[in-house]
């Protein structure tokens, strides 16, 4: 006999209108965040494909032919190619996946196809995380996951009320959560990536670059995005001392300052200093090697090195949120010697640029007795020069330094720093430009300093004989408010500032502080959970130096226990007899203690009669219990009051 | 092949299926009897998770890990829930009405959920015939399954092995269990249409002629007795008065018809003889005759009505081959 088609096999069950509605609702929720990034036509096309499938389902029409679907596929892929000139990057790949969800729906006939489309939905969920992993994204995708789960349940129980399926989905997810959490915490983590990623994988990451030309930092400073957060142990230094050192720029070609070649040195801990701070930094990914440290670093984070000019470099580009600990010291004992080659490099200038500035510097040098005097003259020049600090400086020509210093006199920190370093070198003082961040908001809720891209800054370090490298912030000299009060106060009101930096929105900042304190916890504990945190966790529960074997063993122990708990739960309600039965059993036990065991084949009526005859003193009670039990168990109307009465009567039955 | 091995070694089969047939009364599917394996969809789900995991590692996606692991937990919870959908269900067999050979025996099974939760999408499949049905067992209630099992031969037809299967809730796992509730159905011989035997003088006592088929001459009405066939109730008369009346036919009053195996032509084999006699019983009953049955070793005195008809057919069904 040929076996009949299996009625539970998903390939045998046609996807109904109800199944498809659920599936499409879940998919729409999943692609909603992508719609904000995708070209409008692609979102529209995907939604049209969903609608088209619903149309077929509602009209019970046969699905379109394979060729038509193939045609749509080719046209859509062509559109993606025209938009991106490639099909293989991250962004086009994700958009194609979104499109395929619609195309797959058009081929969805059975529950099996529908389930595969739901699995495709899981991929779409995870692609959302490539762009953002914030709490709102997590909540939205959690909702999508819930909907997909309910959809899958609907495939298994097509006759069941949707509300019951939603309830089962919630129960399943609740049961899945402990195992999911255990896996999250204990699954042996490795540092990614496993292989090369597409070119545009990190395109969205912002931050300082290894060059500085006019306009670079000014455009960065208009972003509210967070660069990193720092949590100090104990007090934090005042805002004016929070110079977060980043890339150091040595080479100037007349227009652009760049990092140039660098070499690593052995780390020497600085001695002395006014104050020491220990802190932990959670750095947002910026796809570069450098880490930021309050000057001057007194220790190095794990797996990092220091370059000859004091930059701290990670072993690879920071492509995931990274957490590191270090300490810094303010104003340590100066190191008064420097490699002569390095000093020569710090004096090099391109020929034929900025004649007026060069002349001014030469004049200062001639009039001054030593380096310190030159410095003082330069700072005085900036302070009295009537310079204006603006996010939108006028465009500058070939002799950018000359134009800024003598003509336009409007600039952003990069203009000030670049020009000052030029003046120093022209005056024969070795100088370099340092970029990084200055200040940062101290959150009033959790005392964490949040540093944003809008805090990006550039300053100068000059090598003064006898004092070593000295930090000079020409912006602070020219526009003192910048460092004291932050960008918001320093820039005239007319300039376009990020919304949150406007002083009149103080209350909004309070709300933001609270939200960001929460987001920080999220970043540290959820998004920043990495192999290091995993080791910390294991050692906190008593496993020192846990390797993957310990982790796996712990994980499986937990998962096994979890499964047993779930199994016990699944049997819980079944092994408990109902209250009527429990009361009856208690009654039987009571009689059995008096030597009146119920025979297995003895019905309640016979048993009660026999017991009543044997114990005439309790006759009335026994017979009433027997009658009540029969009424409750086999009768038509079992009331809660009746059950309570039976229990009370059994409890109060005295057989002595 | 496994089937053949199990058939040759019933003890092995009993161990494997977790019971010793037949199972009397209500069968409760304890956990040990519920088997569970991932379905093809479950394997694809696992493959999906593997890809999600690799993607999460590659892009260092913390929420990707969270999603992947939550889905893995979902798979695990789904497994327990699938087993729960079947475990501890109580199965009892109902009465199966007798049928004729060649028809389908309608076996009834009652699936009692015995819990506060419902158990959707449970497939009951009869192992031998492949008869199958999907039912939803409501919370705190029972569902009835009717399995039509072809009855090929007369005699007692035992239900045999039944499989219960479910894939609820996620379809990632398939849980199943075998059981063999004690249920049997009486199968009458396949009736062969043939003219009733001629009256034999043996049952003499004043009977002059036997009724011939079709000679249902209406003779009058009498009061209804419980053994009367509903076919003979005079429904028109009932509509006029409100008393049940039974039609009597000309043959009834006097004739006693003996359906005797010895009247059959020689040379017929046993099954053919029983088929013809079953045909006689039906014809005699239709004619409203007062008939008796005589088989080697069995004699049912002449009577009429459904109970008598059933007794005669049962006697025919249970004849042991010599």
PDB file of N, CA, C and O in Angstrom, chain A residues 295-333:
ATOM      1  N   UNK A 295      45.538  62.739  28.479  1.00  0.00           N
ATOM      2  CA  UNK A 295      46.989  62.874  28.547  1.00  0.00           C
ATOM      3  C   UNK A 295      47.400  63.065  30.003  1.00  0.00           C
ATOM      4  O   UNK A 295      46.663  63.711  30.760  1.00  0.00           O
ATOM      5  N   UNK A 296      48.480  62.487  30.432  1.00  0.00           N
ATOM      6  CA  UNK A 296      49.381  61.582  29.725  1.00  0.00           C
ATOM      7  C   UNK A 296      49.135  60.167  30.251  1.00  0.00           C
ATOM      8  O   UNK A 296      48.983  59.993  31.449  1.00  0.00           O
ATOM      9  N   UNK A 297      49.096  59.173  29.362  1.00  0.00           N
ATOM     10  CA  UNK A 297      48.766  57.821  29.795  1.00  0.00           C
ATOM     11  C   UNK A 297      49.817  57.295  30.764  1.00  0.00           C
ATOM     12  O   UNK A 297      51.018  57.421  30.521  1.00  0.00           O
ATOM     13  N   UNK A 298      49.370  56.750  31.892  1.00  0.00           N
ATOM     14  CA  UNK A 298      50.279  56.194  32.889  1.00  0.00           C
ATOM     15  C   UNK A 298      50.279  54.678  32.840  1.00  0.00           C
ATOM     16  O   UNK A 298      51.039  54.030  33.543  1.00  0.00           O
ATOM     17  N   UNK A 299      49.367  54.081  32.055  1.00  0.00           N
ATOM     18  CA  UNK A 299      49.401  52.632  31.841  1.00  0.00           C
ATOM     19  C   UNK A 299      48.744  52.373  30.497  1.00  0.00           C
ATOM     20  O   UNK A 299      48.046  53.234  29.968  1.00  0.00           O
ATOM     21  N   UNK A 300      49.009  51.196  29.966  1.00  0.00           N
ATOM     22  CA  UNK A 300      48.447  50.877  28.654  1.00  0.00           C
ATOM     23  C   UNK A 300      47.309  49.882  28.815  1.00  0.00           C
ATOM     24  O   UNK A 300      47.371  48.994  29.669  1.00  0.00           O
ATOM     25  N   UNK A 301      46.272  50.001  27.998  1.00  0.00           N
ATOM     26  CA  UNK A 301      45.238  48.958  28.005  1.00  0.00           C
ATOM     27  C   UNK A 301      45.832  47.643  27.514  1.00  0.00           C
ATOM     28  O   UNK A 301      46.887  47.636  26.882  1.00  0.00           O
ATOM     29  N   UNK A 302      45.105  46.534  27.794  1.00  0.00           N
ATOM     30  CA  UNK A 302      45.567  45.235  27.322  1.00  0.00           C
ATOM     31  C   UNK A 302      45.665  45.218  25.800  1.00  0.00           C
ATOM     32  O   UNK A 302      44.855  45.837  25.117  1.00  0.00           O
ATOM     33  N   UNK A 303      46.618  44.452  25.297  1.00  0.00           N
ATOM     34  CA  UNK A 303      46.784  44.256  23.857  1.00  0.00           C
ATOM     35  C   UNK A 303      46.858  45.570  23.086  1.00  0.00           C
ATOM     36  O   UNK A 303      46.202  45.744  22.072  1.00  0.00           O
ATOM     37  N   UNK A 304      47.627  46.519  23.605  1.00  0.00           N
ATOM     38  CA  UNK A 304      47.826  47.753  22.852  1.00  0.00           C
ATOM     39  C   UNK A 304      49.285  48.156  22.988  1.00  0.00           C
ATOM     40  O   UNK A 304      50.006  47.658  23.860  1.00  0.00           O
ATOM     41  N   UNK A 305      49.719  49.040  22.091  1.00  0.00           N
ATOM     42  CA  UNK A 305      51.115  49.489  22.113  1.00  0.00           C
ATOM     43  C   UNK A 305      51.142  50.999  22.066  1.00  0.00           C
ATOM     44  O   UNK A 305      50.135  51.645  21.778  1.00  0.00           O
ATOM     45  N   UNK A 306      52.321  51.551  22.307  1.00  0.00           N
ATOM     46  CA  UNK A 306      52.435  52.997  22.245  1.00  0.00           C
ATOM     47  C   UNK A 306      53.416  53.356  21.140  1.00  0.00           C
ATOM     48  O   UNK A 306      54.460  52.733  20.989  1.00  0.00           O
ATOM     49  N   UNK A 307      53.066  54.379  20.362  1.00  0.00           N
ATOM     50  CA  UNK A 307      53.976  54.810  19.302  1.00  0.00           C
ATOM     51  C   UNK A 307      54.917  55.875  19.869  1.00  0.00           C
ATOM     52  O   UNK A 307      54.728  56.368  20.979  1.00  0.00           O
ATOM     53  N   UNK A 308      55.905  56.247  19.058  1.00  0.00           N
ATOM     54  CA  UNK A 308      56.947  57.165  19.529  1.00  0.00           C
ATOM     55  C   UNK A 308      56.378  58.518  19.953  1.00  0.00           C
ATOM     56  O   UNK A 308      56.970  59.223  20.758  1.00  0.00           O
ATOM     57  N   UNK A 309      55.208  58.885  19.406  1.00  0.00           N
ATOM     58  CA  UNK A 309      54.661  60.198  19.737  1.00  0.00           C
ATOM     59  C   UNK A 309      53.526  60.102  20.757  1.00  0.00           C
ATOM     60  O   UNK A 309      52.741  61.025  20.914  1.00  0.00           O
ATOM     61  N   UNK A 310      53.456  58.964  21.460  1.00  0.00           N
ATOM     62  CA  UNK A 310      52.507  58.863  22.565  1.00  0.00           C
ATOM     63  C   UNK A 310      51.103  58.446  22.169  1.00  0.00           C
ATOM     64  O   UNK A 310      50.188  58.514  22.980  1.00  0.00           O
ATOM     65  N   UNK A 311      50.900  58.013  20.912  1.00  0.00           N
ATOM     66  CA  UNK A 311      49.568  57.486  20.556  1.00  0.00           C
ATOM     67  C   UNK A 311      49.455  56.064  21.085  1.00  0.00           C
ATOM     68  O   UNK A 311      50.421  55.307  21.034  1.00  0.00           O
ATOM     69  N   UNK A 312      48.263  55.702  21.538  1.00  0.00           N
ATOM     70  CA  UNK A 312      48.026  54.325  21.954  1.00  0.00           C
ATOM     71  C   UNK A 312      47.285  53.626  20.819  1.00  0.00           C
ATOM     72  O   UNK A 312      46.253  54.107  20.349  1.00  0.00           O
ATOM     73  N   UNK A 313      47.849  52.511  20.370  1.00  0.00           N
ATOM     74  CA  UNK A 313      47.273  51.828  19.210  1.00  0.00           C
ATOM     75  C   UNK A 313      46.833  50.422  19.589  1.00  0.00           C
ATOM     76  O   UNK A 313      47.578  49.687  20.249  1.00  0.00           O
ATOM     77  N   UNK A 314      45.629  50.069  19.150  1.00  0.00           N
ATOM     78  CA  UNK A 314      45.125  48.715  19.373  1.00  0.00           C
ATOM     79  C   UNK A 314      45.763  47.788  18.354  1.00  0.00           C
ATOM     80  O   UNK A 314      46.356  48.242  17.368  1.00  0.00           O
ATOM     81  N   UNK A 315      45.616  46.468  18.568  1.00  0.00           N
ATOM     82  CA  UNK A 315      46.264  45.526  17.663  1.00  0.00           C
ATOM     83  C   UNK A 315      45.591  45.495  16.294  1.00  0.00           C
ATOM     84  O   UNK A 315      46.187  45.061  15.325  1.00  0.00           O
ATOM     85  N   UNK A 316      44.373  45.953  16.201  1.00  0.00           N
ATOM     86  CA  UNK A 316      43.701  45.996  14.904  1.00  0.00           C
ATOM     87  C   UNK A 316      42.719  47.146  14.903  1.00  0.00           C
ATOM     88  O   UNK A 316      42.498  47.774  15.945  1.00  0.00           O
ATOM     89  N   UNK A 317      42.107  47.431  13.755  1.00  0.00           N
ATOM     90  CA  UNK A 317      41.108  48.499  13.720  1.00  0.00           C
ATOM     91  C   UNK A 317      39.963  48.195  14.684  1.00  0.00           C
ATOM     92  O   UNK A 317      39.555  47.039  14.816  1.00  0.00           O
ATOM     93  N   UNK A 318      39.475  49.206  15.349  1.00  0.00           N
ATOM     94  CA  UNK A 318      38.392  49.011  16.321  1.00  0.00           C
ATOM     95  C   UNK A 318      37.082  48.954  15.535  1.00  0.00           C
ATOM     96  O   UNK A 318      36.581  49.966  15.069  1.00  0.00           O
ATOM     97  N   UNK A 319      36.574  47.716  15.365  1.00  0.00           N
ATOM     98  CA  UNK A 319      35.379  47.551  14.541  1.00  0.00           C
ATOM     99  C   UNK A 319      34.176  47.120  15.341  1.00  0.00           C
ATOM    100  O   UNK A 319      33.101  46.917  14.799  1.00  0.00           O
ATOM    101  N   UNK A 320      34.388  46.911  16.609  1.00  0.00           N
ATOM    102  CA  UNK A 320      33.255  46.618  17.487  1.00  0.00           C
ATOM    103  C   UNK A 320      33.449  47.492  18.709  1.00  0.00           C
ATOM    104  O   UNK A 320      34.574  47.931  18.977  1.00  0.00           O
ATOM    105  N   UNK A 321      32.385  47.743  19.396  1.00  0.00           N
ATOM    106  CA  UNK A 321      32.510  48.553  20.605  1.00  0.00           C
ATOM    107  C   UNK A 321      33.538  47.904  21.511  1.00  0.00           C
ATOM    108  O   UNK A 321      33.534  46.693  21.696  1.00  0.00           O
ATOM    109  N   UNK A 322      34.481  48.720  22.022  1.00  0.00           N
ATOM    110  CA  UNK A 322      35.609  48.155  22.751  1.00  0.00           C
ATOM    111  C   UNK A 322      35.695  48.805  24.125  1.00  0.00           C
ATOM    112  O   UNK A 322      35.428  49.979  24.283  1.00  0.00           O
ATOM    113  N   UNK A 323      36.065  47.983  25.073  1.00  0.00           N
ATOM    114  CA  UNK A 323      36.153  48.464  26.436  1.00  0.00           C
ATOM    115  C   UNK A 323      37.585  48.305  26.892  1.00  0.00           C
ATOM    116  O   UNK A 323      38.177  47.246  26.695  1.00  0.00           O
ATOM    117  N   UNK A 324      38.166  49.331  27.438  1.00  0.00           N
ATOM    118  CA  UNK A 324      39.520  49.177  27.979  1.00  0.00           C
ATOM    119  C   UNK A 324      39.685  50.027  29.213  1.00  0.00           C
ATOM    120  O   UNK A 324      38.992  51.000  29.426  1.00  0.00           O
ATOM    121  N   UNK A 325      40.657  49.585  30.026  1.00  0.00           N
ATOM    122  CA  UNK A 325      40.932  50.299  31.271  1.00  0.00           C
ATOM    123  C   UNK A 325      42.329  50.866  31.194  1.00  0.00           C
ATOM    124  O   UNK A 325      43.228  50.228  30.649  1.00  0.00           O
ATOM    125  N   UNK A 326      42.514  52.038  31.735  1.00  0.00           N
ATOM    126  CA  UNK A 326      43.860  52.578  31.816  1.00  0.00           C
ATOM    127  C   UNK A 326      43.880  53.684  32.859  1.00  0.00           C
ATOM    128  O   UNK A 326      42.861  54.003  33.479  1.00  0.00           O
ATOM    129  N   UNK A 327      45.066  54.240  33.067  1.00  0.00           N
ATOM    130  CA  UNK A 327      45.160  55.351  33.998  1.00  0.00           C
ATOM    131  C   UNK A 327      45.989  56.450  33.356  1.00  0.00           C
ATOM    132  O   UNK A 327      46.756  56.195  32.421  1.00  0.00           O
ATOM    133  N   UNK A 328      45.765  57.632  33.824  1.00  0.00           N
ATOM    134  CA  UNK A 328      46.452  58.781  33.244  1.00  0.00           C
ATOM    135  C   UNK A 328      46.961  59.664  34.365  1.00  0.00           C
ATOM    136  O   UNK A 328      46.449  59.637  35.481  1.00  0.00           O
ATOM    137  N   UNK A 329      47.936  60.455  34.003  1.00  0.00           N
ATOM    138  CA  UNK A 329      48.480  61.383  34.987  1.00  0.00           C
ATOM    139  C   UNK A 329      48.504  62.780  34.355  1.00  0.00           C
ATOM    140  O   UNK A 329      48.779  62.935  33.166  1.00  0.00           O
ATOM    141  N   UNK A 330      48.131  63.773  35.145  1.00  0.00           N
ATOM    142  CA  UNK A 330      48.099  65.151  34.649  1.00  0.00           C
ATOM    143  C   UNK A 330      49.437  65.802  35.013  1.00  0.00           C
ATOM    144  O   UNK A 330      49.893  65.698  36.162  1.00  0.00           O
ATOM    145  N   UNK A 331      50.066  66.440  34.029  1.00  0.00           N
ATOM    146  CA  UNK A 331      51.331  67.176  34.211  1.00  0.00           C
ATOM    147  C   UNK A 331      52.396  66.351  34.916  1.00  0.00           C
ATOM    148  O   UNK A 331      52.792  66.634  36.051  1.00  0.00           O
ATOM    149  N   UNK A 332      52.874  65.287  34.276  1.00  0.00           N
ATOM    150  CA  UNK A 332      53.949  64.502  34.888  1.00  0.00           C
ATOM    151  C   UNK A 332      55.296  65.228  34.730  1.00  0.00           C
ATOM    152  O   UNK A 332      55.370  66.268  34.086  1.00  0.00           O
ATOM    153  N   UNK A 333      56.323  64.628  35.313  1.00  0.00           N
ATOM    154  CA  UNK A 333      57.672  65.167  35.104  1.00  0.00           C
ATOM    155  C   UNK A 333      57.978  65.158  33.617  1.00  0.00           C
ATOM    156  O   UNK A 333      57.777  64.143  32.961  1.00  0.00           O
TER     157      UNK A 333
END
